[in-house]
Amino acid sequence: MTRIISPSMLSADFGNLERDTKMIDRSAAEWVHIDVMDGVFVPNISFGFPVMKPIRKATDKVLDVHLMIVEPEKYVKRFVEAGADYVTFHIEATEKCDECIELIHAAGAKAGVSIKPATPASVLKDILAKVELVLVMSVEPGFGGQSFMPASLDKVRELKALRDEMELDFLIEIDGGISSKNAGEVFAAGCDAVVAGSAVFGAADPEAEIVKILEA
Ligand code: DX5
Ligand code: ZN
């Protein structure tokens, strides 16, 4: 069973991005999660391309970019150019889902698609064969530090069943409210990757916390 943790830079210290990225680089985390918010798709604004630069420079780990922006097809190529390894967009944010996936692939990255808590997993059925990652939101996107919504695990199980049934190999990632308290249950439900922001960066020893979540 794959177990990947993707610490979310949204909870890092933006005055010490290099230090915090290097912490992840030294740690057992394989991915670095980058939350991009536009203030339209979600009621918050985070950061964009310029902030990705110091992160990309400080690590060779997998950059897992989560776009919470409308019309992602307009920007996906630039995120790949900025160093993204995975570019994940929201299905609710675009009418050009196929185009988005094609643009990400053509630019040389892996494509992910994400669903908000109110969106059923079934809407993804036709595109599962085209993506490398499905990101299930376990909080309403927009802010770190919210409580995990347990109903998201039903979607993870459903996606896992669909993956087996359709003989596909996309990864399943979950995002929102993950800590060492629920990570065990979340991995057991079928998640390959978990995002953790406040649990990692709010810990006295973030590197130890990463291991704790992976071994939960
Ligand atoms: C929320 C973001 C998350 C966030 C997770 O919209 O997509 O990645 O950083 O933060 P925690 O782990 O604190 O819930
Ligand atoms: Zn995220």
Coordinates of N, CA and C and ligand atoms in Angstrom, one line a residue:
M1 N 0.8 -1.2 0.0 CA 0.0 0.0 0.0 C 0.9 1.3 0.0
T2 N 0.5 2.2 -0.9 CA 1.3 3.4 -0.9 C 0.9 4.4 0.2
R3 N 1.8 5.0 0.8 CA 1.5 6.0 1.8 C 2.4 7.3 1.6
I4 N 1.7 8.3 1.1 CA 2.4 9.5 0.8 C 1.8 10.6 1.6
I5 N 2.7 11.5 2.2 CA 2.2 12.7 2.8 C 2.7 13.9 2.0
S6 N 1.8 14.9 1.9 CA 2.0 16.1 1.1 C 1.8 17.3 2.0
P7 N 2.8 17.7 2.8 CA 2.6 18.8 3.7 C 2.2 20.1 2.9
S8 N 1.2 20.8 3.4 CA 0.7 22.0 2.7 C 1.4 23.2 3.1
M9 N 2.0 23.9 2.1 CA 2.7 25.1 2.3 C 1.8 26.3 2.7
L10 N 0.5 26.1 2.6 CA -0.4 27.1 3.1 C -0.2 27.4 4.6
S11 N 0.2 26.4 5.3 CA 0.4 26.6 6.7 C 1.9 26.9 7.1
A12 N 2.7 27.0 6.1 CA 4.2 27.4 6.3 C 4.3 28.8 6.7
D13 N 5.5 29.2 7.1 CA 5.8 30.6 7.4 C 6.3 31.3 6.1
F14 N 5.5 32.2 5.6 CA 5.8 32.8 4.3 C 7.0 33.7 4.3
G15 N 7.4 34.0 5.5 CA 8.7 34.8 5.7 C 9.9 33.9 5.7
N16 N 9.6 32.6 5.8 CA 10.7 31.6 5.8 C 10.4 30.4 4.9
L17 N 10.0 30.7 3.7 CA 9.6 29.7 2.7 C 10.8 28.7 2.5
E18 N 12.0 29.2 2.3 CA 13.1 28.3 2.0 C 13.4 27.4 3.2
R19 N 13.4 27.9 4.4 CA 13.6 27.1 5.6 C 12.5 26.0 5.7
D20 N 11.2 26.4 5.5 CA 10.1 25.4 5.6 C 10.1 24.4 4.5
T21 N 10.5 24.8 3.3 CA 10.6 23.8 2.2 C 11.7 22.9 2.5
K22 N 12.8 23.4 3.0 CA 14.0 22.5 3.3 C 13.7 21.5 4.4
M23 N 12.8 21.9 5.3 CA 12.4 21.0 6.4 C 11.6 19.8 5.7
I24 N 10.7 20.1 4.8 CA 10.0 19.0 4.1 C 11.0 18.2 3.3
D25 N 12.0 18.9 2.6 CA 13.0 18.2 1.8 C 13.7 17.1 2.6
R26 N 14.0 17.4 3.9 CA 14.8 16.5 4.8 C 13.9 15.4 5.3
S27 N 12.6 15.7 5.3 CA 11.6 14.8 6.0 C 11.3 13.6 5.2
A28 N 10.4 12.7 5.8 CA 9.9 11.5 5.1 C 8.8 11.8 4.1
A29 N 8.4 13.1 4.0 CA 7.4 13.5 3.0 C 7.9 13.4 1.6
E30 N 7.1 12.8 0.7 CA 7.6 12.7 -0.7 C 7.1 13.8 -1.5
W31 N 6.0 14.4 -1.1 CA 5.4 15.5 -1.9 C 5.3 16.8 -1.1
V32 N 5.2 17.9 -1.8 CA 4.9 19.2 -1.2 C 3.6 19.8 -1.8
H33 N 2.7 20.1 -1.0 CA 1.4 20.5 -1.5 C 1.3 22.1 -1.6
I34 N 0.9 22.5 -2.7 CA 0.8 24.0 -2.9 C -0.6 24.4 -3.3
D35 N -1.2 25.2 -2.4 CA -2.6 25.6 -2.6 C -2.7 27.0 -3.2
V36 N -3.3 27.0 -4.4 CA -3.4 28.3 -5.2 C -4.9 28.7 -5.2
M37 N -5.2 29.8 -4.6 CA -6.6 30.3 -4.4 C -6.7 31.7 -5.1
D38 N -7.9 31.8 -5.8 CA -8.0 33.0 -6.6 C -9.1 34.0 -6.0
G39 N -9.7 33.7 -4.9 CA -10.7 34.6 -4.3 C -12.0 34.6 -5.1
V40 N -12.1 33.7 -6.1 CA -13.4 33.6 -6.8 C -14.0 32.2 -6.7
F41 N -13.1 31.2 -6.9 CA -13.6 29.8 -6.7 C -13.7 29.5 -5.2
V42 N -12.9 30.2 -4.5 CA -12.9 30.0 -3.0 C -12.8 31.4 -2.4
P43 N -13.4 31.6 -1.2 CA -13.4 33.0 -0.6 C -12.1 33.3 0.1
N44 N -11.0 33.1 -0.6 CA -9.7 33.4 0.0 C -8.7 33.5 -1.1
I45 N -7.6 34.2 -0.9 CA -6.5 34.3 -1.9 C -5.2 33.9 -1.2
S46 N -4.5 33.0 -1.9 CA -3.2 32.5 -1.3 C -2.0 33.1 -2.0
F47 N -1.6 32.4 -3.1 CA -0.4 32.9 -3.8 C -0.3 32.2 -5.2
G48 N 0.6 32.7 -6.0 CA 0.7 32.1 -7.3 C 2.1 31.9 -7.8
F49 N 2.4 32.1 -9.0 CA 3.7 31.7 -9.6 C 5.0 32.2 -8.9
P50 N 5.0 33.4 -8.5 CA 6.3 33.9 -7.9 C 6.7 33.2 -6.6
V51 N 5.6 32.8 -5.9 CA 5.9 32.1 -4.6 C 6.3 30.6 -4.8
M52 N 5.9 30.1 -6.0 CA 6.4 28.7 -6.3 C 7.9 28.6 -6.5
K53 N 8.4 29.7 -7.0 CA 9.9 29.7 -7.4 C 10.8 29.3 -6.2
P54 N 10.7 30.0 -5.1 CA 11.6 29.6 -4.0 C 11.3 28.2 -3.5
I55 N 10.1 27.8 -3.6 CA 9.8 26.4 -3.2 C 10.4 25.4 -4.1
R56 N 10.3 25.6 -5.4 CA 10.9 24.7 -6.4 C 12.4 24.7 -6.3
K57 N 13.0 25.9 -6.0 CA 14.4 26.0 -5.8 C 15.0 25.2 -4.6
A58 N 14.1 25.1 -3.6 CA 14.6 24.5 -2.3 C 14.4 23.0 -2.2
T59 N 13.7 22.4 -3.2 CA 13.5 21.0 -3.1 C 13.4 20.3 -4.5
D60 N 13.8 19.0 -4.6 CA 13.5 18.3 -5.8 C 12.3 17.3 -5.6
K61 N 11.7 17.5 -4.4 CA 10.5 16.6 -4.1 C 9.4 16.9 -5.1
V62 N 8.4 16.0 -5.1 CA 7.3 16.2 -6.0 C 6.4 17.4 -5.6
L63 N 6.2 18.4 -6.5 CA 5.4 19.5 -6.2 C 3.9 19.2 -6.7
D64 N 3.1 19.2 -5.7 CA 1.7 18.7 -5.8 C 0.8 20.0 -5.8
V65 N 0.5 20.6 -6.9 CA -0.2 21.9 -7.0 C -1.7 21.7 -7.0
H66 N -2.4 22.3 -6.1 CA -3.8 22.2 -6.0 C -4.4 23.6 -6.4
L67 N -5.0 23.6 -7.5 CA -5.6 24.9 -8.0 C -7.0 25.1 -7.6
M68 N -7.3 26.1 -6.8 CA -8.7 26.4 -6.4 C -9.0 27.7 -7.1
I69 N -9.0 27.7 -8.5 CA -9.2 28.8 -9.3 C -10.2 28.5 -10.4
V70 N -10.9 29.5 -10.8 CA -11.9 29.3 -11.9 C -11.1 29.3 -13.3
E71 N -11.6 28.7 -14.2 CA -11.0 28.6 -15.6 C -9.5 28.1 -15.5
P72 N -9.3 27.0 -14.8 CA -7.9 26.6 -14.7 C -7.2 26.4 -16.0
E73 N -7.9 26.1 -17.1 CA -7.3 25.8 -18.4 C -6.4 27.0 -18.8
K74 N -6.7 28.2 -18.3 CA -6.0 29.4 -18.7 C -4.6 29.4 -18.1
Y75 N -4.4 28.7 -17.0 CA -3.1 28.8 -16.3 C -2.3 27.5 -16.1
V76 N -2.9 26.4 -16.4 CA -2.2 25.1 -16.0 C -0.8 25.0 -16.6
K77 N -0.7 25.4 -17.8 CA 0.6 25.4 -18.5 C 1.7 26.2 -17.7
R78 N 1.3 27.3 -17.2 CA 2.3 28.1 -16.5 C 2.6 27.5 -15.1
F79 N 1.7 26.8 -14.6 CA 2.1 26.1 -13.3 C 3.1 25.0 -13.6
V80 N 2.9 24.3 -14.7 CA 3.9 23.3 -15.1 C 5.3 23.9 -15.3
E81 N 5.3 25.0 -16.0 CA 6.5 25.7 -16.3 C 7.2 26.2 -14.9
A82 N 6.3 26.5 -14.0 CA 6.8 27.0 -12.7 C 7.3 25.8 -11.8
G83 N 7.2 24.6 -12.3 CA 7.8 23.5 -11.6 C 6.9 22.4 -11.1
A84 N 5.6 22.5 -11.3 CA 4.7 21.6 -10.8 C 4.9 20.2 -11.4
D85 N 4.8 19.2 -10.6 CA 4.9 17.8 -11.1 C 3.5 17.2 -11.3
Y86 N 2.6 17.6 -10.3 CA 1.1 17.3 -10.5 C 0.4 18.6 -10.5
V87 N -0.5 18.8 -11.4 CA -1.4 19.9 -11.4 C -2.8 19.4 -11.3
T88 N -3.5 19.8 -10.1 CA -4.8 19.3 -9.9 C -5.8 20.5 -9.9
F89 N -6.9 20.4 -10.7 CA -7.9 21.4 -10.8 C -9.2 20.9 -10.3
H90 N -10.1 21.8 -10.0 CA -11.4 21.4 -9.5 C -12.4 21.2 -10.7
I91 N -13.1 20.1 -10.6 CA -14.1 19.8 -11.7 C -15.2 20.9 -11.7
E92 N -15.5 21.4 -10.5 CA -16.5 22.4 -10.4 C -16.1 23.8 -11.0
A93 N -14.8 23.9 -11.3 CA -14.3 25.2 -11.7 C -14.1 25.4 -13.2
T94 N -14.5 24.4 -14.0 CA -14.2 24.5 -15.4 C -15.3 23.7 -16.2
E95 N -15.5 24.2 -17.4 CA -16.4 23.5 -18.3 C -15.5 22.8 -19.3
K96 N -14.2 23.0 -19.2 CA -13.2 22.4 -20.2 C -12.3 21.4 -19.5
C97 N -12.9 20.4 -18.9 CA -12.2 19.4 -18.2 C -11.1 18.7 -19.0
D98 N -11.6 18.2 -20.2 CA -10.7 17.5 -21.1 C -9.5 18.3 -21.5
E99 N -9.9 19.5 -21.9 CA -8.8 20.5 -22.4 C -7.8 20.7 -21.3
C100 N -8.3 20.9 -20.1 CA -7.4 21.1 -18.9 C -6.4 19.9 -18.8
I101 N -6.9 18.7 -18.8 CA -6.1 17.5 -18.7 C -5.1 17.4 -19.8
E102 N -5.5 17.7 -21.0 CA -4.6 17.6 -22.2 C -3.5 18.7 -22.1
L103 N -3.9 19.9 -21.6 CA -2.9 20.9 -21.5 C -1.8 20.6 -20.4
I104 N -2.3 20.0 -19.3 CA -1.3 19.6 -18.3 C -0.4 18.5 -18.8
H105 N -0.9 17.5 -19.5 CA -0.1 16.4 -20.0 C 0.9 17.0 -21.1
A106 N 0.3 17.8 -22.0 CA 1.2 18.3 -23.1 C 2.4 19.1 -22.5
A107 N 2.1 19.8 -21.3 CA 3.2 20.6 -20.7 C 4.2 19.7 -20.0
G108 N 3.8 18.4 -19.8 CA 4.8 17.4 -19.2 C 4.6 17.1 -17.8
A109 N 3.4 17.4 -17.2 CA 3.1 17.1 -15.8 C 2.0 16.0 -15.7
K110 N 1.7 15.6 -14.5 CA 0.6 14.6 -14.3 C -0.6 15.5 -13.9
A111 N -1.8 14.9 -14.3 CA -3.0 15.7 -14.1 C -3.8 15.1 -13.0
G112 N -4.4 16.0 -12.1 CA -5.3 15.6 -11.1 C -6.6 16.3 -11.2
V113 N -7.6 15.7 -10.6 CA -8.9 16.4 -10.6 C -9.4 16.3 -9.2
S114 N -10.1 17.4 -8.7 CA -10.5 17.4 -7.3 C -12.0 17.7 -7.2
I115 N -12.6 17.2 -6.2 CA -14.0 17.4 -5.9 C -14.2 18.0 -4.5
K116 N -15.2 18.9 -4.4 CA -15.5 19.6 -3.2 C -16.4 18.6 -2.4
P117 N -16.6 18.9 -1.1 CA -17.4 18.0 -0.2 C -18.8 17.7 -0.8
A118 N -19.4 18.7 -1.5 CA -20.8 18.4 -2.0 C -20.9 17.8 -3.3
T119 N -19.7 17.5 -3.9 CA -19.7 16.9 -5.3 C -19.6 15.4 -5.2
P120 N -20.5 14.7 -5.8 CA -20.4 13.2 -5.7 C -19.2 12.7 -6.6
A121 N -18.7 11.6 -6.1 CA -17.5 11.0 -6.9 C -18.0 10.5 -8.3
S122 N -19.3 10.2 -8.4 CA -19.8 9.7 -9.7 C -19.6 10.7 -10.9
V123 N -19.5 12.0 -10.6 CA -19.3 12.9 -11.7 C -17.9 12.7 -12.4
L124 N -17.0 12.0 -11.7 CA -15.7 11.8 -12.3 C -15.6 10.6 -13.2
K125 N -16.6 9.8 -13.2 CA -16.5 8.5 -13.9 C -15.9 8.6 -15.3
D126 N -16.3 9.5 -16.1 CA -15.8 9.6 -17.5 C -14.4 10.1 -17.6
I127 N -13.8 10.7 -16.5 CA -12.5 11.2 -16.7 C -11.4 10.5 -15.9
L128 N -11.9 9.5 -15.1 CA -10.9 8.7 -14.3 C -9.8 8.1 -15.1
A129 N -10.1 7.7 -16.3 CA -9.1 7.0 -17.1 C -8.1 8.0 -17.7
K130 N -8.3 9.3 -17.5 CA -7.5 10.3 -18.2 C -6.5 11.0 -17.1
V131 N -6.8 10.7 -15.8 CA -6.0 11.5 -14.8 C -5.1 10.5 -14.1
E132 N -4.1 11.1 -13.4 CA -3.1 10.3 -12.6 C -3.5 10.5 -11.1
L133 N -4.3 11.4 -10.8 CA -4.6 11.7 -9.4 C -6.1 12.2 -9.2
V134 N -6.7 11.7 -8.1 CA -8.0 12.3 -7.8 C -7.9 12.8 -6.3
L135 N -8.2 14.1 -6.1 CA -8.1 14.7 -4.8 C -9.5 14.9 -4.2
V136 N -9.8 14.2 -3.1 CA -11.1 14.4 -2.5 C -10.9 15.4 -1.3
M137 N -11.7 16.5 -1.4 CA -11.7 17.5 -0.3 C -12.5 17.0 0.9
S138 N -11.8 17.0 2.0 CA -12.5 16.6 3.3 C -12.8 17.8 4.1
V139 N -12.7 19.0 3.6 CA -13.2 20.3 4.1 C -13.6 21.1 2.9
E140 N -14.4 22.2 3.2 CA -14.7 23.2 2.1 C -13.4 23.8 1.7
P141 N -13.0 23.8 0.5 CA -11.7 24.5 0.1 C -11.7 25.9 0.4
G142 N -10.5 26.4 0.8 CA -10.4 27.9 1.0 C -9.5 28.2 2.2
F143 N -9.5 27.3 3.2 CA -8.8 27.6 4.5 C -8.2 26.4 5.1
G144 N -7.0 26.6 5.7 CA -6.4 25.5 6.5 C -7.1 25.5 7.9
G145 N -6.8 24.4 8.6 CA -7.2 24.4 10.0 C -8.6 24.0 10.3
Q146 N -9.4 23.5 9.3 CA -10.8 23.2 9.5 C -10.9 21.7 9.9
S147 N -12.1 21.3 10.4 CA -12.3 19.9 10.9 C -12.6 19.0 9.7
F148 N -12.0 17.8 9.8 CA -12.2 16.7 8.8 C -13.7 16.3 8.7
M149 N -14.1 16.1 7.5 CA -15.5 15.7 7.3 C -15.5 14.2 7.0
P150 N -16.0 13.4 7.9 CA -15.9 11.9 7.8 C -16.6 11.3 6.5
A151 N -17.6 12.0 6.0 CA -18.3 11.5 4.8 C -17.4 11.4 3.6
S152 N -16.3 12.1 3.6 CA -15.4 12.1 2.5 C -14.8 10.7 2.3
L153 N -14.8 9.9 3.4 CA -14.2 8.6 3.3 C -15.1 7.6 2.4
D154 N -16.4 7.9 2.4 CA -17.2 7.1 1.5 C -16.9 7.3 0.1
K155 N -16.5 8.5 -0.2 CA -16.1 8.9 -1.6 C -14.8 8.2 -2.0
V156 N -13.9 8.1 -1.0 CA -12.6 7.5 -1.2 C -12.8 6.0 -1.5
R157 N -13.7 5.4 -0.7 CA -14.0 3.9 -0.9 C -14.6 3.7 -2.3
E158 N -15.5 4.6 -2.7 CA -16.2 4.5 -4.0 C -15.2 4.7 -5.1
L159 N -14.3 5.6 -5.0 CA -13.3 5.8 -6.0 C -12.3 4.6 -6.1
K160 N -12.0 4.0 -5.0 CA -11.1 2.9 -4.9 C -11.8 1.7 -5.6
A161 N -13.1 1.5 -5.4 CA -13.9 0.5 -6.0 C -13.9 0.7 -7.5
L162 N -14.2 1.9 -7.9 CA -14.2 2.3 -9.4 C -12.8 2.0 -10.0
R163 N -11.8 2.3 -9.3 CA -10.4 2.1 -9.8 C -10.2 0.6 -10.1
D164 N -10.6 -0.2 -9.2 CA -10.4 -1.7 -9.3 C -11.3 -2.2 -10.5
E165 N -12.5 -1.7 -10.4 CA -13.5 -2.2 -11.5 C -13.0 -1.8 -12.9
M166 N -12.5 -0.6 -13.0 CA -12.1 -0.1 -14.3 C -10.7 -0.4 -14.6
E167 N -10.0 -1.1 -13.7 CA -8.6 -1.4 -13.9 C -7.7 -0.2 -14.2
L168 N -7.8 0.8 -13.4 CA -7.1 2.0 -13.6 C -6.0 2.2 -12.4
D169 N -5.2 3.2 -12.5 CA -4.1 3.3 -11.5 C -3.9 4.7 -11.0
F170 N -4.9 5.6 -11.1 CA -4.8 6.9 -10.5 C -4.6 6.8 -9.0
L171 N -3.9 7.8 -8.4 CA -3.7 7.9 -7.0 C -4.9 8.6 -6.4
I172 N -5.3 8.2 -5.1 CA -6.3 8.9 -4.4 C -5.7 9.7 -3.3
E173 N -6.0 11.0 -3.3 CA -5.4 11.9 -2.3 C -6.6 12.6 -1.5
I174 N -6.3 12.9 -0.2 CA -7.4 13.5 0.5 C -6.8 14.8 1.2
D175 N -7.6 15.8 1.3 CA -7.1 17.2 1.7 C -8.1 17.9 2.6
G176 N -7.6 18.1 3.9 CA -8.4 18.9 4.8 C -8.6 18.2 6.1
G177 N -8.1 18.8 7.2 CA -8.3 18.3 8.5 C -7.6 17.0 8.9
I178 N -6.5 16.7 8.2 CA -5.8 15.4 8.4 C -4.7 15.6 9.5
S179 N -4.7 14.7 10.4 CA -3.7 14.7 11.5 C -3.3 13.2 11.8
S180 N -2.4 13.1 12.8 CA -2.1 11.7 13.2 C -3.3 11.0 13.8
K181 N -4.3 11.7 14.3 CA -5.4 11.1 14.9 C -6.3 10.4 13.9
N182 N -6.4 10.9 12.7 CA -7.3 10.3 11.7 C -6.6 9.7 10.5
A183 N -5.3 9.9 10.4 CA -4.6 9.4 9.2 C -4.6 7.9 9.0
G184 N -4.6 7.1 10.1 CA -4.7 5.7 10.0 C -6.0 5.2 9.3
E185 N -7.1 5.8 9.8 CA -8.4 5.5 9.2 C -8.5 5.9 7.7
V186 N -7.9 7.0 7.4 CA -7.9 7.6 6.1 C -7.1 6.7 5.1
F187 N -5.9 6.3 5.5 CA -5.1 5.4 4.7 C -5.8 4.1 4.5
A188 N -6.4 3.6 5.6 CA -7.1 2.3 5.5 C -8.3 2.4 4.6
A189 N -8.9 3.5 4.5 CA -10.1 3.7 3.5 C -9.7 3.6 2.1
G190 N -8.4 3.8 1.8 CA -7.9 3.7 0.5 C -7.1 4.9 -0.1
C191 N -6.8 5.8 0.8 CA -6.1 7.0 0.3 C -4.6 6.6 0.1
D192 N -4.0 7.0 -1.0 CA -2.6 6.8 -1.2 C -1.8 8.0 -0.7
A193 N -2.4 9.2 -0.7 CA -1.7 10.4 -0.3 C -2.6 11.2 0.6
V194 N -2.0 11.8 1.6 CA -2.8 12.7 2.5 C -2.1 14.1 2.5
V195 N -2.9 15.2 2.5 CA -2.4 16.5 2.6 C -2.5 16.9 4.1
A196 N -1.5 17.5 4.7 CA -1.6 18.0 6.0 C -0.9 19.3 6.2
G197 N -1.7 20.3 6.6 CA -1.1 21.7 6.7 C -0.9 22.0 8.2
S198 N -2.0 22.4 8.9 CA -1.8 22.8 10.2 C -1.2 21.7 11.2
A199 N -1.6 20.5 10.9 CA -1.0 19.4 11.8 C 0.5 19.3 11.7
V200 N 1.0 19.5 10.5 CA 2.5 19.5 10.3 C 3.2 20.8 10.9
F201 N 2.7 21.9 10.3 CA 3.4 23.2 10.6 C 3.0 23.7 12.0
G202 N 2.0 23.2 12.6 CA 1.6 23.6 14.0 C 2.3 22.7 15.0
A203 N 3.0 21.7 14.6 CA 3.6 20.8 15.5 C 4.9 21.3 16.0
A204 N 5.3 21.0 17.3 CA 6.5 21.4 17.8 C 7.7 20.9 17.0
D205 N 7.6 19.7 16.5 CA 8.6 19.0 15.7 C 7.9 18.6 14.4
P206 N 7.9 19.4 13.3 CA 7.1 19.0 12.1 C 7.7 17.8 11.4
E207 N 9.0 17.6 11.5 CA 9.5 16.4 10.8 C 9.0 15.1 11.5
A208 N 9.0 15.2 12.9 CA 8.5 14.0 13.6 C 7.0 13.8 13.4
E209 N 6.3 14.9 13.2 CA 4.8 14.8 13.0 C 4.6 14.2 11.7
I210 N 5.4 14.4 10.7 CA 5.2 13.8 9.3 C 5.3 12.3 9.5
V211 N 6.3 11.8 10.2 CA 6.5 10.4 10.5 C 5.3 9.8 11.2
K212 N 4.8 10.6 12.2 CA 3.7 10.2 13.0 C 2.4 10.0 12.1
I213 N 2.2 10.9 11.2 CA 1.1 10.8 10.3 C 1.2 9.6 9.4
L214 N 2.4 9.4 8.8 CA 2.7 8.3 7.9 C 2.5 6.9 8.6
E215 N 2.8 6.9 9.9 CA 2.8 5.6 10.6 C 1.5 5.5 11.4
A216 N 0.6 6.4 11.2 CA -0.7 6.4 12.1 C -1.5 5.1 11.8
Ligands
DX5_1 C1 -7.8 24.0 1.9 C2 -6.5 23.5 1.3 C3 -5.7 22.6 2.1 C4 -5.2 23.1 3.4 C5 -5.2 22.0 4.4 O1 -8.5 24.6 0.9 O2 -6.7 22.9 0.0 O3 -4.6 22.0 1.4 O4 -4.0 23.7 3.4 O5 -5.0 22.4 5.7 P1 -5.3 21.6 7.0 O6 -4.4 20.3 6.9 O7 -4.9 22.5 8.1 O8 -6.7 21.2 7.0
ZN2 ZN -5.1 21.7 -0.9

